[in-house]
Amino acid sequence: MRKSEHGARRLEHIETVVREAGIKLTHQRLEIFRELAHTEEHPDAETIFRAVQRRMPTVSLDTVYRTLWMLRDLGLVTTLGLHGDSVRFDVNLHRHHHYVCVRCGAIHDFESMDLNGLHVPESVKELGSVVHAQVEVRGICARCQSVDAPPKKPRAKPGATRAPRAASPRRT
Amino acid sequence: MRKSEHGARRLEHIETVVREAGIKLTHQRLEIFRELAHTEEHPDAETIFRAVQRRMPTVSLDTVYRTLWMLRDLGLVTTLGLHGDSVRFDVNLHRHHHYVCVRCGAIHDFESMDLNGLHVPESVKELGSVVHAQVEVRGICARCQSVDAPPKKPRAKPGATRAPRAASPRRT
DNA sequence: TTCCTAGTTGCGGATAATTCGCAACTAGAC
DNA sequence: GTCTAGTTGCGAATTATCCGCAACTAGGAA
């Protein structure tokens, strides 16, 4: 019962934060929250959509997307991997690590003896074989900190719940 | 001159491996290799395509993709992030790390005091602010090791240069 | 409770990245 | 030079995600 308790707490937290951001708690959002709060997976929008659809046959996939981006903007969920429009390739065969700018998507390699020596815990071996381990550091790159314009592909990804007149929690 | 030397060596390496795999060295492939060998970035297919197109106006984007997947299958390039069709969401707000199965794309969280304490080198600060650092471990998950079938989306991504009768380096 | 409106929703049609089927080529073995 | 398995470019799918819009609803005001 630990799991569902945990889920309940998580759900409560999501609702609180969303409410405090001045965003309306609609049925569909509530259902999506519930689904999210109870998963231990890393679902994609489609998966959540299908799950929610079982209880609420009329939701639209679009709403699921919108809700997820909103939650991401509030810091309640993260997106895995790079915020990806297209696949990026890496030709660097040397052991290295990545710095990813969460705003513009730029990726820089860096090396570090310390990090190369990092010790993957035994427990991971139960999950599967370990081929490769690397560190991913996220932040806002120097360039984005100076200029205030994402240099690449402004495809509604970073920021923006896509709400021209919507939500706007006026995040200070 | 260090850089281009490095590129030259890299190019040579790619050509050698590809040749030894019994794959034909066509003009377009050679150009793509050259482009890749000399980049210090993490380009996407489109970017490489445009670069190659300058020297060889007739290449097709499709060929670029095919070549890249081929190189990935040979281990000469890696794809960044999860091999991503769709965005995956993570509701886990606790500090954690990821185990990613390179075959089926499954992602598992794991925790580790050791890894939480990892020390991001000073040099990274020059790249930008550090918001978050986590470890990504790649391997083949237990499930994929037992059953021999990718449980999810067989969309030509993992493995397969998309070559029904092609290439087949007969990797032993 | 009822009313009112900013914020939302579902829809159907865009976009963009990536893949496919196929007929016309070409590298490289002989 | 010949021959063929392996490749290429093309144009048409696919798929994830987004956008505009008109019909709705949460939640504060009356």
mmCIF file of C-alpha atoms (C1' of nucleotides) in Angstrom:
data_model
loop_
_atom_site.group_PDB
_atom_site.id
_atom_site.type_symbol
_atom_site.label_atom_id
_atom_site.label_comp_id
_atom_site.label_asym_id
_atom_site.label_seq_id
_atom_site.Cartn_x
_atom_site.Cartn_y
_atom_site.Cartn_z
ATOM 1 C CA MET A 1 0.000 0.000 0.000
ATOM 2 C CA ARG A 2 3.045 2.196 0.025
ATOM 3 C CA LYS A 3 2.701 2.778 -3.689
ATOM 4 C CA SER A 4 -0.855 4.057 -3.759
ATOM 5 C CA GLU A 5 -0.247 6.175 -0.705
ATOM 6 C CA HIS A 6 2.635 7.703 -2.513
ATOM 7 C CA GLY A 7 0.440 8.243 -5.522
ATOM 8 C CA ALA A 8 -2.213 9.947 -3.433
ATOM 9 C CA ARG A 9 0.319 12.329 -2.003
ATOM 10 C CA ARG A 10 1.654 13.037 -5.433
ATOM 11 C CA LEU A 11 -1.824 13.733 -6.753
ATOM 12 C CA GLU A 12 -2.509 16.117 -3.928
ATOM 13 C CA HIS A 13 0.717 17.934 -4.627
ATOM 14 C CA ILE A 14 -0.081 18.341 -8.291
ATOM 15 C CA GLU A 15 -3.554 19.660 -7.561
ATOM 16 C CA THR A 16 -2.261 22.127 -5.034
ATOM 17 C CA VAL A 17 0.408 23.539 -7.264
ATOM 18 C CA VAL A 18 -1.912 23.798 -10.229
ATOM 19 C CA ARG A 19 -4.607 25.464 -8.203
ATOM 20 C CA GLU A 20 -2.174 27.918 -6.709
ATOM 21 C CA ALA A 21 -0.992 28.789 -10.179
ATOM 22 C CA GLY A 22 -4.508 29.966 -10.858
ATOM 23 C CA ILE A 23 -5.214 27.273 -13.394
ATOM 24 C CA LYS A 24 -8.634 25.708 -13.585
ATOM 25 C CA LEU A 25 -9.123 22.180 -12.392
ATOM 26 C CA THR A 26 -11.211 20.606 -15.074
ATOM 27 C CA HIS A 27 -12.425 17.040 -15.147
ATOM 28 C CA GLN A 28 -10.052 16.031 -17.841
ATOM 29 C CA ARG A 29 -7.094 17.553 -16.065
ATOM 30 C CA LEU A 30 -8.017 15.816 -12.865
ATOM 31 C CA GLU A 31 -8.138 12.501 -14.650
ATOM 32 C CA ILE A 32 -4.818 13.103 -16.295
ATOM 33 C CA PHE A 33 -3.289 14.047 -12.965
ATOM 34 C CA ARG A 34 -4.639 10.903 -11.421
ATOM 35 C CA GLU A 35 -3.155 8.801 -14.137
ATOM 36 C CA LEU A 36 0.201 10.486 -13.818
ATOM 37 C CA ALA A 37 0.261 10.378 -10.056
ATOM 38 C CA HIS A 38 -0.098 6.642 -10.031
ATOM 39 C CA THR A 39 2.322 5.639 -12.708
ATOM 40 C CA GLU A 40 5.783 4.378 -11.990
ATOM 41 C CA GLU A 41 6.599 4.384 -15.651
ATOM 42 C CA HIS A 42 7.699 7.023 -18.076
ATOM 43 C CA PRO A 43 4.669 7.176 -20.298
ATOM 44 C CA ASP A 44 4.273 9.109 -23.492
ATOM 45 C CA ALA A 45 1.263 11.276 -24.223
ATOM 46 C CA GLU A 46 -0.466 8.532 -26.166
ATOM 47 C CA THR A 47 -0.228 6.097 -23.271
ATOM 48 C CA ILE A 48 -1.706 8.538 -20.818
ATOM 49 C CA PHE A 49 -4.358 9.383 -23.333
ATOM 50 C CA ARG A 50 -5.437 5.782 -23.683
ATOM 51 C CA ALA A 51 -5.542 5.261 -19.937
ATOM 52 C CA VAL A 52 -7.589 8.368 -19.324
ATOM 53 C CA GLN A 53 -9.827 7.542 -22.216
ATOM 54 C CA ARG A 54 -11.010 4.422 -20.442
ATOM 55 C CA ARG A 55 -12.646 6.471 -17.696
ATOM 56 C CA MET A 56 -13.517 9.421 -19.893
ATOM 57 C CA PRO A 57 -14.137 8.368 -23.473
ATOM 58 C CA THR A 58 -14.380 11.894 -24.751
ATOM 59 C CA VAL A 59 -10.965 13.321 -23.866
ATOM 60 C CA SER A 60 -8.889 14.363 -26.753
ATOM 61 C CA LEU A 61 -5.257 13.608 -27.226
ATOM 62 C CA ASP A 62 -4.699 17.283 -27.681
ATOM 63 C CA THR A 63 -5.884 18.013 -24.184
ATOM 64 C CA VAL A 64 -3.499 15.450 -22.835
ATOM 65 C CA TYR A 65 -0.639 17.159 -24.595
ATOM 66 C CA ARG A 66 -1.683 20.567 -23.400
ATOM 67 C CA THR A 67 -1.978 19.364 -19.855
ATOM 68 C CA LEU A 68 1.398 17.712 -19.949
ATOM 69 C CA TRP A 69 3.149 20.801 -21.249
ATOM 70 C CA MET A 70 1.441 22.829 -18.595
ATOM 71 C CA LEU A 71 2.659 20.475 -15.901
ATOM 72 C CA ARG A 72 6.120 20.664 -17.305
ATOM 73 C CA ASP A 73 6.027 24.422 -17.205
ATOM 74 C CA LEU A 74 5.031 24.189 -13.567
ATOM 75 C CA GLY A 75 7.893 21.819 -12.897
ATOM 76 C CA LEU A 76 5.610 18.950 -11.969
ATOM 77 C CA VAL A 77 6.839 16.616 -14.646
ATOM 78 C CA THR A 78 10.004 16.458 -16.665
ATOM 79 C CA THR A 79 10.442 15.338 -20.199
ATOM 80 C CA LEU A 80 12.982 12.636 -20.739
ATOM 81 C CA GLY A 81 15.780 12.865 -23.186
ATOM 82 C CA LEU A 82 16.445 16.043 -25.024
ATOM 83 C CA HIS A 83 13.346 17.980 -25.840
ATOM 84 C CA GLY A 84 13.395 16.347 -29.166
ATOM 85 C CA ASP A 85 12.201 17.386 -32.496
ATOM 86 C CA SER A 86 14.753 15.487 -34.452
ATOM 87 C CA VAL A 87 17.348 12.921 -33.569
ATOM 88 C CA ARG A 88 20.790 14.281 -32.883
ATOM 89 C CA PHE A 89 23.880 12.317 -33.697
ATOM 90 C CA ASP A 90 27.105 12.107 -31.798
ATOM 91 C CA VAL A 91 30.343 11.196 -33.555
ATOM 92 C CA ASN A 92 32.483 11.526 -30.493
ATOM 93 C CA LEU A 93 33.615 8.028 -29.649
ATOM 94 C CA HIS A 94 35.662 9.034 -26.650
ATOM 95 C CA ARG A 95 34.200 8.708 -23.216
ATOM 96 C CA HIS A 96 32.422 11.961 -22.548
ATOM 97 C CA HIS A 97 29.454 13.616 -20.940
ATOM 98 C CA HIS A 98 26.805 16.053 -22.071
ATOM 99 C CA TYR A 99 25.771 19.504 -21.123
ATOM 100 C CA VAL A 100 22.297 20.262 -22.433
ATOM 101 C CA CYS A 101 20.795 23.706 -22.554
ATOM 102 C CA VAL A 102 17.169 23.378 -21.610
ATOM 103 C CA ARG A 103 16.289 26.546 -23.385
ATOM 104 C CA CYS A 104 17.829 26.299 -26.826
ATOM 105 C CA GLY A 105 18.612 22.617 -26.926
ATOM 106 C CA ALA A 106 22.319 23.099 -27.569
ATOM 107 C CA ILE A 107 24.434 20.181 -26.511
ATOM 108 C CA HIS A 108 28.079 20.363 -25.528
ATOM 109 C CA ASP A 109 30.445 17.571 -24.744
ATOM 110 C CA PHE A 110 32.697 17.753 -21.765
ATOM 111 C CA GLU A 111 35.176 15.396 -20.228
ATOM 112 C CA SER A 112 35.946 14.634 -16.668
ATOM 113 C CA MET A 113 38.122 12.026 -15.090
ATOM 114 C CA ASP A 114 36.010 12.159 -11.971
ATOM 115 C CA LEU A 115 32.821 11.451 -13.819
ATOM 116 C CA ASN A 116 34.390 8.766 -15.951
ATOM 117 C CA GLY A 117 35.167 6.906 -12.810
ATOM 118 C CA LEU A 118 31.648 7.009 -11.502
ATOM 119 C CA HIS A 119 30.465 3.840 -9.938
ATOM 120 C CA VAL A 120 27.199 2.381 -11.135
ATOM 121 C CA PRO A 121 25.532 0.747 -8.137
ATOM 122 C CA GLU A 122 25.119 -3.010 -7.966
ATOM 123 C CA SER A 123 21.353 -2.723 -7.903
ATOM 124 C CA VAL A 124 21.385 -1.527 -11.488
ATOM 125 C CA LYS A 125 22.752 -4.847 -12.632
ATOM 126 C CA GLU A 126 19.358 -6.308 -11.823
ATOM 127 C CA LEU A 127 17.777 -4.046 -14.387
ATOM 128 C CA GLY A 128 20.020 -5.293 -17.141
ATOM 129 C CA SER A 129 23.484 -5.197 -18.580
ATOM 130 C CA VAL A 130 25.487 -2.014 -18.342
ATOM 131 C CA VAL A 131 27.017 -0.975 -21.626
ATOM 132 C CA HIS A 132 27.624 2.652 -20.998
ATOM 133 C CA ALA A 133 27.119 5.297 -18.356
ATOM 134 C CA GLN A 134 27.303 8.987 -18.817
ATOM 135 C CA VAL A 135 26.300 12.128 -17.038
ATOM 136 C CA GLU A 136 23.825 14.581 -18.414
ATOM 137 C CA VAL A 137 23.983 18.063 -16.994
ATOM 138 C CA ARG A 138 21.135 20.439 -17.681
ATOM 139 C CA GLY A 139 21.087 24.159 -17.400
ATOM 140 C CA ILE A 140 20.862 27.367 -19.350
ATOM 141 C CA CYS A 141 23.844 27.843 -21.599
ATOM 142 C CA ALA A 142 25.998 30.946 -21.539
ATOM 143 C CA ARG A 143 24.667 32.106 -24.827
ATOM 144 C CA CYS A 144 21.039 31.919 -23.785
ATOM 145 C CA GLN A 145 21.879 33.754 -20.610
ATOM 146 C CA SER A 146 23.298 36.691 -22.523
ATOM 147 C CA VAL A 147 21.030 37.030 -25.503
ATOM 148 C CA ASP A 148 17.488 36.346 -24.605
ATOM 149 C CA ALA A 149 16.461 34.489 -27.691
ATOM 150 C CA PRO A 150 16.458 30.764 -28.312
ATOM 151 C CA PRO A 151 18.667 30.483 -31.384
ATOM 152 C CA LYS A 152 17.039 27.322 -32.669
ATOM 153 C CA LYS A 153 13.669 25.987 -33.655
ATOM 154 C CA PRO A 154 11.132 27.843 -31.571
ATOM 155 C CA ARG A 155 8.662 25.044 -32.076
ATOM 156 C CA ALA A 156 6.476 25.664 -29.058
ATOM 157 C CA LYS A 157 8.631 23.320 -27.044
ATOM 158 C CA PRO A 158 10.483 25.236 -24.382
ATOM 159 C CA GLY A 159 8.072 27.132 -22.246
ATOM 160 C CA ALA A 160 4.637 28.191 -23.396
ATOM 161 C CA THR A 161 1.687 26.027 -22.466
ATOM 162 C CA ARG A 162 0.556 27.293 -25.803
ATOM 163 C CA ALA A 163 -1.763 29.729 -24.171
ATOM 164 C CA PRO A 164 -1.988 33.047 -25.980
ATOM 165 C CA ARG A 165 -4.510 34.257 -23.528
ATOM 166 C CA ALA A 166 -4.508 31.173 -21.340
ATOM 167 C CA ALA A 167 -3.311 30.280 -17.885
ATOM 168 C CA SER A 168 -0.344 32.618 -17.447
ATOM 169 C CA PRO A 169 0.390 31.849 -13.784
ATOM 170 C CA ARG A 170 2.428 35.017 -13.973
ATOM 171 C CA ARG A 171 5.396 33.112 -12.693
ATOM 172 C CA THR A 172 7.488 35.676 -10.889
ATOM 173 C CA MET B 1 45.560 22.113 -36.888
ATOM 174 C CA ARG B 2 44.864 19.625 -34.200
ATOM 175 C CA LYS B 3 41.165 19.615 -35.038
ATOM 176 C CA SER B 4 41.357 18.752 -38.714
ATOM 177 C CA GLU B 5 43.974 16.145 -38.047
ATOM 178 C CA HIS B 6 41.610 14.579 -35.617
ATOM 179 C CA GLY B 7 38.887 14.759 -38.239
ATOM 180 C CA ALA B 8 41.078 13.086 -40.789
ATOM 181 C CA ARG B 9 41.812 10.237 -38.465
ATOM 182 C CA ARG B 10 38.169 9.918 -37.660
ATOM 183 C CA LEU B 11 37.281 9.817 -41.332
ATOM 184 C CA GLU B 12 39.800 7.113 -41.955
ATOM 185 C CA HIS B 13 38.425 5.087 -39.118
ATOM 186 C CA ILE B 14 34.889 5.339 -40.410
ATOM 187 C CA GLU B 15 35.909 4.313 -43.896
ATOM 188 C CA THR B 16 37.866 1.369 -42.633
ATOM 189 C CA VAL B 17 35.096 0.035 -40.478
ATOM 190 C CA VAL B 18 32.485 0.497 -43.162
ATOM 191 C CA ARG B 19 34.628 -1.165 -45.780
ATOM 192 C CA GLU B 20 35.399 -4.070 -43.501
ATOM 193 C CA ALA B 21 31.722 -4.507 -42.890
ATOM 194 C CA GLY B 22 31.397 -5.185 -46.604
ATOM 195 C CA ILE B 23 29.379 -2.085 -47.259
ATOM 196 C CA LYS B 24 29.882 -0.156 -50.457
ATOM 197 C CA LEU B 25 31.630 3.172 -50.341
ATOM 198 C CA THR B 26 29.516 5.353 -52.527
ATOM 199 C CA HIS B 27 30.114 8.999 -53.258
ATOM 200 C CA GLN B 28 27.255 10.168 -51.123
ATOM 201 C CA ARG B 29 28.381 8.064 -48.209
ATOM 202 C CA LEU B 30 31.883 9.377 -48.487
ATOM 203 C CA GLU B 31 30.617 12.926 -48.379
ATOM 204 C CA ILE B 32 28.445 12.215 -45.396
ATOM 205 C CA PHE B 33 31.363 10.597 -43.605
ATOM 206 C CA ARG B 34 33.515 13.596 -44.328
ATOM 207 C CA GLU B 35 30.934 15.920 -42.942
ATOM 208 C CA LEU B 36 30.525 13.860 -39.828
ATOM 209 C CA ALA B 37 34.203 13.380 -39.274
ATOM 210 C CA HIS B 38 34.813 17.078 -39.118
ATOM 211 C CA THR B 39 31.965 18.216 -36.954
ATOM 212 C CA GLU B 40 32.340 18.978 -33.293
ATOM 213 C CA GLU B 41 28.626 19.452 -32.946
ATOM 214 C CA HIS B 42 25.720 17.116 -32.517
ATOM 215 C CA PRO B 43 23.974 17.632 -35.809
ATOM 216 C CA ASP B 44 20.643 16.268 -36.845
ATOM 217 C CA ALA B 45 20.051 14.594 -40.182
ATOM 218 C CA GLU B 46 18.785 17.756 -41.768
ATOM 219 C CA THR B 47 21.923 19.675 -40.864
ATOM 220 C CA ILE B 48 24.212 17.075 -42.320
ATOM 221 C CA PHE B 49 22.003 16.913 -45.339
ATOM 222 C CA ARG B 50 22.312 20.619 -45.989
ATOM 223 C CA ALA B 51 26.062 20.552 -45.550
ATOM 224 C CA VAL B 52 26.543 17.634 -47.892
ATOM 225 C CA GLN B 53 24.141 19.134 -50.353
ATOM 226 C CA ARG B 54 26.472 22.040 -50.880
ATOM 227 C CA ARG B 55 29.111 19.792 -52.409
ATOM 228 C CA MET B 56 26.695 17.356 -53.913
ATOM 229 C CA PRO B 57 23.435 19.001 -54.838
ATOM 230 C CA THR B 58 21.706 15.761 -55.699
ATOM 231 C CA VAL B 59 21.910 13.876 -52.418
ATOM 232 C CA SER B 60 18.626 13.044 -50.873
ATOM 233 C CA LEU B 61 17.748 13.460 -47.265
ATOM 234 C CA ASP B 62 16.701 9.866 -47.252
ATOM 235 C CA THR B 63 20.201 8.733 -48.063
ATOM 236 C CA VAL B 64 21.541 10.784 -45.220
ATOM 237 C CA TYR B 65 19.157 9.072 -42.846
ATOM 238 C CA ARG B 66 19.995 5.661 -44.163
ATOM 239 C CA THR B 67 23.680 6.315 -43.853
ATOM 240 C CA LEU B 68 23.344 7.575 -40.327
ATOM 241 C CA TRP B 69 21.384 4.573 -39.180
ATOM 242 C CA MET B 70 23.941 2.358 -40.817
ATOM 243 C CA LEU B 71 26.726 4.108 -38.947
ATOM 244 C CA ARG B 72 24.836 3.759 -35.755
ATOM 245 C CA ASP B 73 24.442 0.058 -36.329
ATOM 246 C CA LEU B 74 28.168 -0.145 -36.817
ATOM 247 C CA GLY B 75 28.749 1.768 -33.611
ATOM 248 C CA LEU B 76 30.375 4.693 -35.372
ATOM 249 C CA VAL B 77 27.890 7.247 -34.179
ATOM 250 C CA THR B 78 25.471 7.360 -31.318
ATOM 251 C CA THR B 79 22.097 8.951 -31.182
ATOM 252 C CA LEU B 80 21.601 11.392 -28.384
ATOM 253 C CA GLY B 81 18.793 11.174 -25.949
ATOM 254 C CA LEU B 82 16.468 8.225 -25.974
ATOM 255 C CA HIS B 83 15.901 6.804 -29.393
ATOM 256 C CA GLY B 84 12.846 8.875 -29.520
ATOM 257 C CA ASP B 85 9.635 8.589 -31.355
ATOM 258 C CA SER B 86 7.585 10.370 -28.799
ATOM 259 C CA VAL B 87 8.383 12.403 -25.739
ATOM 260 C CA ARG B 88 8.358 10.489 -22.497
ATOM 261 C CA PHE B 89 7.322 12.110 -19.266
ATOM 262 C CA ASP B 90 8.751 11.643 -15.828
ATOM 263 C CA VAL B 91 6.669 12.344 -12.756
ATOM 264 C CA ASN B 92 9.337 11.343 -10.311
ATOM 265 C CA LEU B 93 10.407 14.524 -8.580
ATOM 266 C CA HIS B 94 12.944 12.873 -6.333
ATOM 267 C CA ARG B 95 16.556 12.963 -7.299
ATOM 268 C CA HIS B 96 17.097 9.895 -9.427
ATOM 269 C CA HIS B 97 18.914 8.420 -12.383
ATOM 270 C CA HIS B 98 17.890 6.496 -15.445
ATOM 271 C CA TYR B 99 18.562 3.106 -16.835
ATOM 272 C CA VAL B 100 17.694 2.965 -20.528
ATOM 273 C CA CYS B 101 17.363 -0.223 -22.495
ATOM 274 C CA VAL B 102 18.851 0.437 -25.889
ATOM 275 C CA ARG B 103 16.877 -2.360 -27.423
ATOM 276 C CA CYS B 104 13.299 -1.820 -26.337
ATOM 277 C CA GLY B 105 13.546 1.718 -25.055
ATOM 278 C CA ALA B 106 12.301 0.882 -21.567
ATOM 279 C CA ILE B 107 13.395 3.337 -18.932
ATOM 280 C CA HIS B 108 13.809 2.569 -15.268
ATOM 281 C CA ASP B 109 14.568 4.924 -12.436
ATOM 282 C CA PHE B 110 17.141 4.075 -9.859
ATOM 283 C CA GLU B 111 18.577 5.892 -6.918
ATOM 284 C CA SER B 112 22.054 6.076 -5.592
ATOM 285 C CA MET B 113 23.592 8.164 -2.887
ATOM 286 C CA ASP B 114 26.941 7.868 -4.588
ATOM 287 C CA LEU B 115 25.685 9.209 -7.855
ATOM 288 C CA ASN B 116 23.668 11.955 -6.224
ATOM 289 C CA GLY B 117 26.879 13.276 -4.815
ATOM 290 C CA LEU B 118 28.671 13.417 -8.117
ATOM 291 C CA HIS B 119 30.755 16.449 -8.642
ATOM 292 C CA VAL B 120 30.220 18.447 -11.798
ATOM 293 C CA PRO B 121 33.612 19.820 -12.838
ATOM 294 C CA GLU B 122 34.281 23.530 -12.727
ATOM 295 C CA SER B 123 34.839 23.686 -16.443
ATOM 296 C CA VAL B 124 31.181 22.976 -17.033
ATOM 297 C CA LYS B 125 30.262 26.238 -15.376
ATOM 298 C CA GLU B 126 31.728 27.959 -18.401
ATOM 299 C CA LEU B 127 29.184 26.299 -20.596
ATOM 300 C CA GLY B 128 26.304 27.626 -18.594
ATOM 301 C CA SER B 129 24.381 27.336 -15.366
ATOM 302 C CA VAL B 130 23.930 23.937 -13.808
ATOM 303 C CA VAL B 131 20.364 23.191 -12.893
ATOM 304 C CA HIS B 132 20.446 19.474 -12.703
ATOM 305 C CA ALA B 133 22.785 16.559 -13.220
ATOM 306 C CA GLN B 134 21.867 12.969 -13.589
ATOM 307 C CA VAL B 135 23.375 9.761 -14.786
ATOM 308 C CA GLU B 136 22.091 7.821 -17.723
ATOM 309 C CA VAL B 137 23.050 4.188 -17.879
ATOM 310 C CA ARG B 138 22.507 2.311 -21.088
ATOM 311 C CA GLY B 139 22.334 -1.399 -21.601
ATOM 312 C CA ILE B 140 20.073 -4.246 -22.536
ATOM 313 C CA CYS B 141 17.381 -4.771 -19.970
ATOM 314 C CA ALA B 142 16.767 -8.091 -18.270
ATOM 315 C CA ARG B 143 13.569 -8.639 -20.169
ATOM 316 C CA CYS B 144 15.154 -8.147 -23.565
ATOM 317 C CA GLN B 145 17.926 -10.491 -22.597
ATOM 318 C CA SER B 146 15.488 -13.291 -21.856
ATOM 319 C CA VAL B 147 12.851 -12.935 -24.511
ATOM 320 C CA ASP B 148 14.297 -11.963 -27.822
ATOM 321 C CA ALA B 149 11.630 -9.577 -28.977
ATOM 322 C CA PRO B 150 11.471 -5.826 -28.526
ATOM 323 C CA PRO B 151 8.174 -5.353 -26.683
ATOM 324 C CA LYS B 152 7.541 -1.908 -28.043
ATOM 325 C CA LYS B 153 7.161 -0.079 -31.312
ATOM 326 C CA PRO B 154 9.307 -1.884 -33.848
ATOM 327 C CA ARG B 155 9.443 1.267 -35.950
ATOM 328 C CA ALA B 156 12.688 0.540 -37.766
ATOM 329 C CA LYS B 157 14.571 2.325 -35.037
ATOM 330 C CA PRO B 158 16.694 -0.106 -33.053
ATOM 331 C CA GLY B 159 18.870 -2.064 -35.402
ATOM 332 C CA ALA B 160 18.022 -2.517 -39.050
ATOM 333 C CA THR B 161 19.588 -0.098 -41.495
ATOM 334 C CA ARG B 162 16.275 -0.728 -43.165
ATOM 335 C CA ALA B 163 17.938 -3.161 -45.463
ATOM 336 C CA PRO B 164 15.720 -6.096 -46.395
ATOM 337 C CA ARG B 165 18.380 -7.422 -48.615
ATOM 338 C CA ALA B 166 20.980 -4.755 -47.930
ATOM 339 C CA ALA B 167 24.274 -4.488 -46.153
ATOM 340 C CA SER B 168 23.973 -7.164 -43.480
ATOM 341 C CA PRO B 169 27.480 -6.886 -42.056
ATOM 342 C CA ARG B 170 26.719 -10.232 -40.539
ATOM 343 C CA ARG B 171 27.811 -8.946 -37.199
ATOM 344 C CA THR B 172 29.032 -11.999 -35.328
ATOM 345 C "C1'" DT C 1 -28.067 30.228 -6.843
ATOM 346 C "C1'" DT C 2 -27.440 32.364 -11.159
ATOM 347 C "C1'" DC C 3 -24.616 34.844 -14.232
ATOM 348 C "C1'" DC C 4 -20.481 35.884 -16.770
ATOM 349 C "C1'" DT C 5 -16.224 35.387 -18.854
ATOM 350 C "C1'" DA C 6 -11.456 33.993 -19.040
ATOM 351 C "C1'" DG C 7 -9.775 29.819 -19.662
ATOM 352 C "C1'" DT C 8 -10.570 25.165 -21.762
ATOM 353 C "C1'" DT C 9 -11.921 21.518 -24.709
ATOM 354 C "C1'" DG C 10 -12.530 18.629 -28.950
ATOM 355 C "C1'" DC C 11 -12.219 18.794 -33.583
ATOM 356 C "C1'" DG C 12 -10.233 18.580 -38.019
ATOM 357 C "C1'" DG C 13 -6.845 20.177 -40.598
ATOM 358 C "C1'" DA C 14 -1.609 21.685 -40.583
ATOM 359 C "C1'" DT C 15 3.519 20.650 -39.874
ATOM 360 C "C1'" DA C 16 7.666 18.349 -39.618
ATOM 361 C "C1'" DA C 17 10.529 14.379 -39.029
ATOM 362 C "C1'" DT C 18 11.236 9.974 -40.626
ATOM 363 C "C1'" DT C 19 10.124 5.906 -43.428
ATOM 364 C "C1'" DC C 20 8.642 3.177 -47.426
ATOM 365 C "C1'" DG C 21 8.141 1.133 -52.244
ATOM 366 C "C1'" DC C 22 10.098 1.180 -56.386
ATOM 367 C "C1'" DA C 23 12.539 1.736 -60.605
ATOM 368 C "C1'" DA C 24 16.862 3.585 -62.173
ATOM 369 C "C1'" DC C 25 21.765 3.428 -60.981
ATOM 370 C "C1'" DT C 26 26.815 1.976 -59.579
ATOM 371 C "C1'" DA C 27 30.670 -0.161 -56.781
ATOM 372 C "C1'" DG C 28 33.403 -3.674 -56.960
ATOM 373 C "C1'" DA C 29 34.029 -8.844 -57.659
ATOM 374 C "C1'" DC C 30 35.111 -11.663 -61.683
ATOM 375 C "C1'" DG D 1 33.999 -4.731 -69.602
ATOM 376 C "C1'" DT D 2 30.155 -7.385 -67.447
ATOM 377 C "C1'" DC D 3 27.019 -8.381 -63.946
ATOM 378 C "C1'" DT D 4 24.431 -8.003 -59.836
ATOM 379 C "C1'" DA D 5 23.739 -7.130 -55.034
ATOM 380 C "C1'" DG D 6 23.494 -3.121 -52.879
ATOM 381 C "C1'" DT D 7 22.247 1.883 -53.320
ATOM 382 C "C1'" DT D 8 20.084 6.040 -54.539
ATOM 383 C "C1'" DG D 9 16.396 9.608 -55.310
ATOM 384 C "C1'" DC D 10 11.755 10.251 -55.570
ATOM 385 C "C1'" DG D 11 7.212 11.007 -54.215
ATOM 386 C "C1'" DA D 12 3.896 9.200 -51.380
ATOM 387 C "C1'" DA D 13 2.947 7.352 -46.555
ATOM 388 C "C1'" DT D 14 3.213 7.553 -41.388
ATOM 389 C "C1'" DT D 15 3.445 9.483 -36.974
ATOM 390 C "C1'" DA D 16 3.884 12.760 -33.313
ATOM 391 C "C1'" DT D 17 2.606 17.122 -32.292
ATOM 392 C "C1'" DC D 18 0.496 21.637 -33.040
ATOM 393 C "C1'" DC D 19 -2.802 25.199 -34.351
ATOM 394 C "C1'" DG D 20 -7.326 27.848 -35.165
ATOM 395 C "C1'" DC D 21 -11.756 27.967 -33.893
ATOM 396 C "C1'" DA D 22 -16.337 27.631 -32.130
ATOM 397 C "C1'" DA D 23 -18.724 25.379 -28.375
ATOM 398 C "C1'" DC D 24 -18.277 24.661 -23.411
ATOM 399 C "C1'" DT D 25 -17.371 25.175 -18.115
ATOM 400 C "C1'" DA D 26 -14.945 26.395 -13.616
ATOM 401 C "C1'" DG D 27 -15.188 29.415 -10.325
ATOM 402 C "C1'" DG D 28 -15.536 34.283 -8.804
ATOM 403 C "C1'" DA D 29 -19.076 38.180 -8.603
ATOM 404 C "C1'" DA D 30 -23.689 39.531 -7.855
#
